[in-house]
PDB file of N, CA and C in Angstrom:
ATOM      1  N   MET A  27       0.829  -1.195   0.000  1.00  0.00           N
ATOM      2  CA  MET A  27       0.000   0.000   0.000  1.00  0.00           C
ATOM      3  C   MET A  27       0.875   1.261   0.000  1.00  0.00           C
ATOM      4  N   LYS A  28       1.913   1.240   0.839  1.00  0.00           N
ATOM      5  CA  LYS A  28       2.800   2.396   0.921  1.00  0.00           C
ATOM      6  C   LYS A  28       3.502   2.642  -0.417  1.00  0.00           C
ATOM      7  N   ALA A  29       3.897   1.555  -1.077  1.00  0.00           N
ATOM      8  CA  ALA A  29       4.580   1.685  -2.371  1.00  0.00           C
ATOM      9  C   ALA A  29       3.654   2.304  -3.408  1.00  0.00           C
ATOM     10  N   ARG A  30       2.381   1.937  -3.378  1.00  0.00           N
ATOM     11  CA  ARG A  30       1.413   2.509  -4.328  1.00  0.00           C
ATOM     12  C   ARG A  30       1.266   4.006  -4.116  1.00  0.00           C
ATOM     13  N   VAL A  31       1.184   4.413  -2.857  1.00  0.00           N
ATOM     14  CA  VAL A  31       1.030   5.838  -2.543  1.00  0.00           C
ATOM     15  C   VAL A  31       2.274   6.604  -2.978  1.00  0.00           C
ATOM     16  N   GLU A  32       3.453   6.059  -2.691  1.00  0.00           N
ATOM     17  CA  GLU A  32       4.690   6.723  -3.094  1.00  0.00           C
ATOM     18  C   GLU A  32       4.795   6.828  -4.611  1.00  0.00           C
ATOM     19  N   ARG A  33       4.422   5.768  -5.320  1.00  0.00           N
ATOM     20  CA  ARG A  33       4.460   5.794  -6.785  1.00  0.00           C
ATOM     21  C   ARG A  33       3.478   6.828  -7.327  1.00  0.00           C
ATOM     22  N   PHE A  34       2.283   6.902  -6.732  1.00  0.00           N
ATOM     23  CA  PHE A  34       1.279   7.875  -7.167  1.00  0.00           C
ATOM     24  C   PHE A  34       1.792   9.299  -6.953  1.00  0.00           C
ATOM     25  N   ILE A  35       2.372   9.553  -5.790  1.00  0.00           N
ATOM     26  CA  ILE A  35       2.898  10.888  -5.497  1.00  0.00           C
ATOM     27  C   ILE A  35       4.017  11.237  -6.472  1.00  0.00           C
ATOM     28  N   TRP A  36       4.879  10.258  -6.777  1.00  0.00           N
ATOM     29  CA  TRP A  36       5.970  10.496  -7.722  1.00  0.00           C
ATOM     30  C   TRP A  36       5.416  10.817  -9.111  1.00  0.00           C
ATOM     31  N   GLN A  37       4.398  10.060  -9.548  1.00  0.00           N
ATOM     32  CA  GLN A  37       3.809  10.291 -10.866  1.00  0.00           C
ATOM     33  C   GLN A  37       3.140  11.659 -10.942  1.00  0.00           C
ATOM     34  N   VAL A  38       2.483  12.079  -9.874  1.00  0.00           N
ATOM     35  CA  VAL A  38       1.856  13.404  -9.848  1.00  0.00           C
ATOM     36  C   VAL A  38       2.940  14.480  -9.909  1.00  0.00           C
ATOM     37  N   GLY A  39       4.021  14.286  -9.176  1.00  0.00           N
ATOM     38  CA  GLY A  39       5.126  15.242  -9.210  1.00  0.00           C
ATOM     39  C   GLY A  39       5.735  15.361 -10.593  1.00  0.00           C
ATOM     40  N   VAL A  40       5.877  14.240 -11.285  1.00  0.00           N
ATOM     41  CA  VAL A  40       6.404  14.257 -12.655  1.00  0.00           C
ATOM     42  C   VAL A  40       5.424  14.968 -13.579  1.00  0.00           C
ATOM     43  N   ALA A  41       4.128  14.679 -13.431  1.00  0.00           N
ATOM     44  CA  ALA A  41       3.114  15.295 -14.288  1.00  0.00           C
ATOM     45  C   ALA A  41       3.075  16.812 -14.097  1.00  0.00           C
ATOM     46  N   LEU A  42       3.303  17.270 -12.885  1.00  0.00           N
ATOM     47  CA  LEU A  42       3.280  18.708 -12.606  1.00  0.00           C
ATOM     48  C   LEU A  42       4.612  19.384 -12.929  1.00  0.00           C
ATOM     49  N   GLY A  43       5.615  18.603 -13.265  1.00  0.00           N
ATOM     50  CA  GLY A  43       6.914  19.155 -13.605  1.00  0.00           C
ATOM     51  C   GLY A  43       7.786  19.440 -12.397  1.00  0.00           C
ATOM     52  N   LEU A  44       7.398  18.945 -11.240  1.00  0.00           N
ATOM     53  CA  LEU A  44       8.186  19.168 -10.026  1.00  0.00           C
ATOM     54  C   LEU A  44       9.369  18.212  -9.943  1.00  0.00           C
ATOM     55  N   ILE A  45       9.229  17.054 -10.578  1.00  0.00           N
ATOM     56  CA  ILE A  45      10.270  16.030 -10.562  1.00  0.00           C
ATOM     57  C   ILE A  45      10.630  15.717 -12.009  1.00  0.00           C
ATOM     58  N   GLU A  46      11.924  15.663 -12.293  1.00  0.00           N
ATOM     59  CA  GLU A  46      12.364  15.332 -13.649  1.00  0.00           C
ATOM     60  C   GLU A  46      12.571  13.827 -13.758  1.00  0.00           C
ATOM     61  N   ILE A  47      12.066  13.245 -14.831  1.00  0.00           N
ATOM     62  CA  ILE A  47      12.199  11.806 -15.050  1.00  0.00           C
ATOM     63  C   ILE A  47      13.676  11.485 -15.271  1.00  0.00           C
ATOM     64  N   PRO A  48      14.207  10.471 -14.592  1.00  0.00           N
ATOM     65  CA  PRO A  48      15.618  10.120 -14.807  1.00  0.00           C
ATOM     66  C   PRO A  48      15.851   9.650 -16.239  1.00  0.00           C
ATOM     67  N   LYS A  49      16.949  10.112 -16.821  1.00  0.00           N
ATOM     68  CA  LYS A  49      17.271   9.750 -18.200  1.00  0.00           C
ATOM     69  C   LYS A  49      18.209   8.555 -18.187  1.00  0.00           C
ATOM     70  N   LEU A  50      17.927   7.590 -19.039  1.00  0.00           N
ATOM     71  CA  LEU A  50      18.749   6.387 -19.121  1.00  0.00           C
ATOM     72  C   LEU A  50      19.980   6.654 -19.975  1.00  0.00           C
ATOM     73  N   GLN A  51      21.084   6.075 -19.585  1.00  0.00           N
ATOM     74  CA  GLN A  51      22.318   6.206 -20.347  1.00  0.00           C
ATOM     75  C   GLN A  51      22.330   5.152 -21.452  1.00  0.00           C
ATOM     76  N   PRO A  52      22.668   5.540 -22.673  1.00  0.00           N
ATOM     77  CA  PRO A  52      22.742   4.543 -23.742  1.00  0.00           C
ATOM     78  C   PRO A  52      23.902   3.579 -23.508  1.00  0.00           C
ATOM     79  N   ILE A  53      23.668   2.337 -23.822  1.00  0.00           N
ATOM     80  CA  ILE A  53      24.696   1.310 -23.677  1.00  0.00           C
ATOM     81  C   ILE A  53      25.192   0.952 -25.074  1.00  0.00           C
ATOM     82  N   PRO A  54      26.478   1.174 -25.353  1.00  0.00           N
ATOM     83  CA  PRO A  54      26.982   0.847 -26.685  1.00  0.00           C
ATOM     84  C   PRO A  54      26.977  -0.668 -26.911  1.00  0.00           C
ATOM     85  N   VAL A  55      26.460  -1.065 -28.053  1.00  0.00           N
ATOM     86  CA  VAL A  55      26.404  -2.484 -28.412  1.00  0.00           C
ATOM     87  C   VAL A  55      27.229  -2.661 -29.678  1.00  0.00           C
ATOM     88  N   ARG A  56      28.205  -3.542 -29.597  1.00  0.00           N
ATOM     89  CA  ARG A  56      29.056  -3.773 -30.765  1.00  0.00           C
ATOM     90  C   ARG A  56      28.348  -4.679 -31.761  1.00  0.00           C
ATOM     91  N   SER A  57      28.415  -4.296 -33.001  1.00  0.00           N
ATOM     92  CA  SER A  57      27.846  -5.136 -34.048  1.00  0.00           C
ATOM     93  C   SER A  57      28.892  -6.161 -34.481  1.00  0.00           C
ATOM     94  N   ASN A  58      28.463  -7.128 -35.250  1.00  0.00           N
ATOM     95  CA  ASN A  58      29.392  -8.144 -35.761  1.00  0.00           C
ATOM     96  C   ASN A  58      30.474  -7.504 -36.624  1.00  0.00           C
ATOM     97  N   GLU A  59      30.095  -6.478 -37.375  1.00  0.00           N
ATOM     98  CA  GLU A  59      31.053  -5.788 -38.241  1.00  0.00           C
ATOM     99  C   GLU A  59      32.142  -5.117 -37.400  1.00  0.00           C
ATOM    100  N   GLN A  60      31.752  -4.478 -36.311  1.00  0.00           N
ATOM    101  CA  GLN A  60      32.734  -3.821 -35.448  1.00  0.00           C
ATOM    102  C   GLN A  60      33.663  -4.844 -34.808  1.00  0.00           C
ATOM    103  N   GLN A  61      33.128  -5.983 -34.402  1.00  0.00           N
ATOM    104  CA  GLN A  61      33.954  -7.031 -33.801  1.00  0.00           C
ATOM    105  C   GLN A  61      34.943  -7.583 -34.821  1.00  0.00           C
ATOM    106  N   ARG A  62      34.486  -7.769 -36.047  1.00  0.00           N
ATOM    107  CA  ARG A  62      35.357  -8.288 -37.096  1.00  0.00           C
ATOM    108  C   ARG A  62      36.495  -7.311 -37.385  1.00  0.00           C
ATOM    109  N   LEU A  63      36.182  -6.020 -37.460  1.00  0.00           N
ATOM    110  CA  LEU A  63      37.216  -5.018 -37.713  1.00  0.00           C
ATOM    111  C   LEU A  63      38.209  -4.940 -36.551  1.00  0.00           C
ATOM    112  N   ALA A  64      37.723  -5.081 -35.329  1.00  0.00           N
ATOM    113  CA  ALA A  64      38.608  -5.047 -34.166  1.00  0.00           C
ATOM    114  C   ALA A  64      39.556  -6.242 -34.174  1.00  0.00           C
ATOM    115  N   GLN A  65      39.074  -7.397 -34.588  1.00  0.00           N
ATOM    116  CA  GLN A  65      39.928  -8.584 -34.652  1.00  0.00           C
ATOM    117  C   GLN A  65      40.987  -8.425 -35.737  1.00  0.00           C
ATOM    118  N   GLN A  66      40.617  -7.809 -36.859  1.00  0.00           N
ATOM    119  CA  GLN A  66      41.581  -7.609 -37.938  1.00  0.00           C
ATOM    120  C   GLN A  66      42.696  -6.661 -37.502  1.00  0.00           C
ATOM    121  N   ARG A  67      42.359  -5.651 -36.702  1.00  0.00           N
ATOM    122  CA  ARG A  67      43.366  -4.697 -36.236  1.00  0.00           C
ATOM    123  C   ARG A  67      44.347  -5.353 -35.268  1.00  0.00           C
ATOM    124  N   ARG A  68      43.879  -6.345 -34.522  1.00  0.00           N
ATOM    125  CA  ARG A  68      44.735  -7.013 -33.540  1.00  0.00           C
ATOM    126  C   ARG A  68      45.781  -7.893 -34.208  1.00  0.00           C
ATOM    127  N   ARG A  69      45.508  -8.394 -35.392  1.00  0.00           N
ATOM    128  CA  ARG A  69      46.416  -9.323 -36.073  1.00  0.00           C
ATOM    129  C   ARG A  69      47.614  -8.639 -36.645  1.00  0.00           C
TER     130      ARG A  69
END
């Protein structure tokens, strides 16, 4: 019950602009092409 109330209060704060939504950091994902080029450079 307490978690629901806290979540509701947080959502209202975000809706009113009082709280800024945390931004996620992008995670770099290597493609197969990048891995292949990295292996060629090592040789």
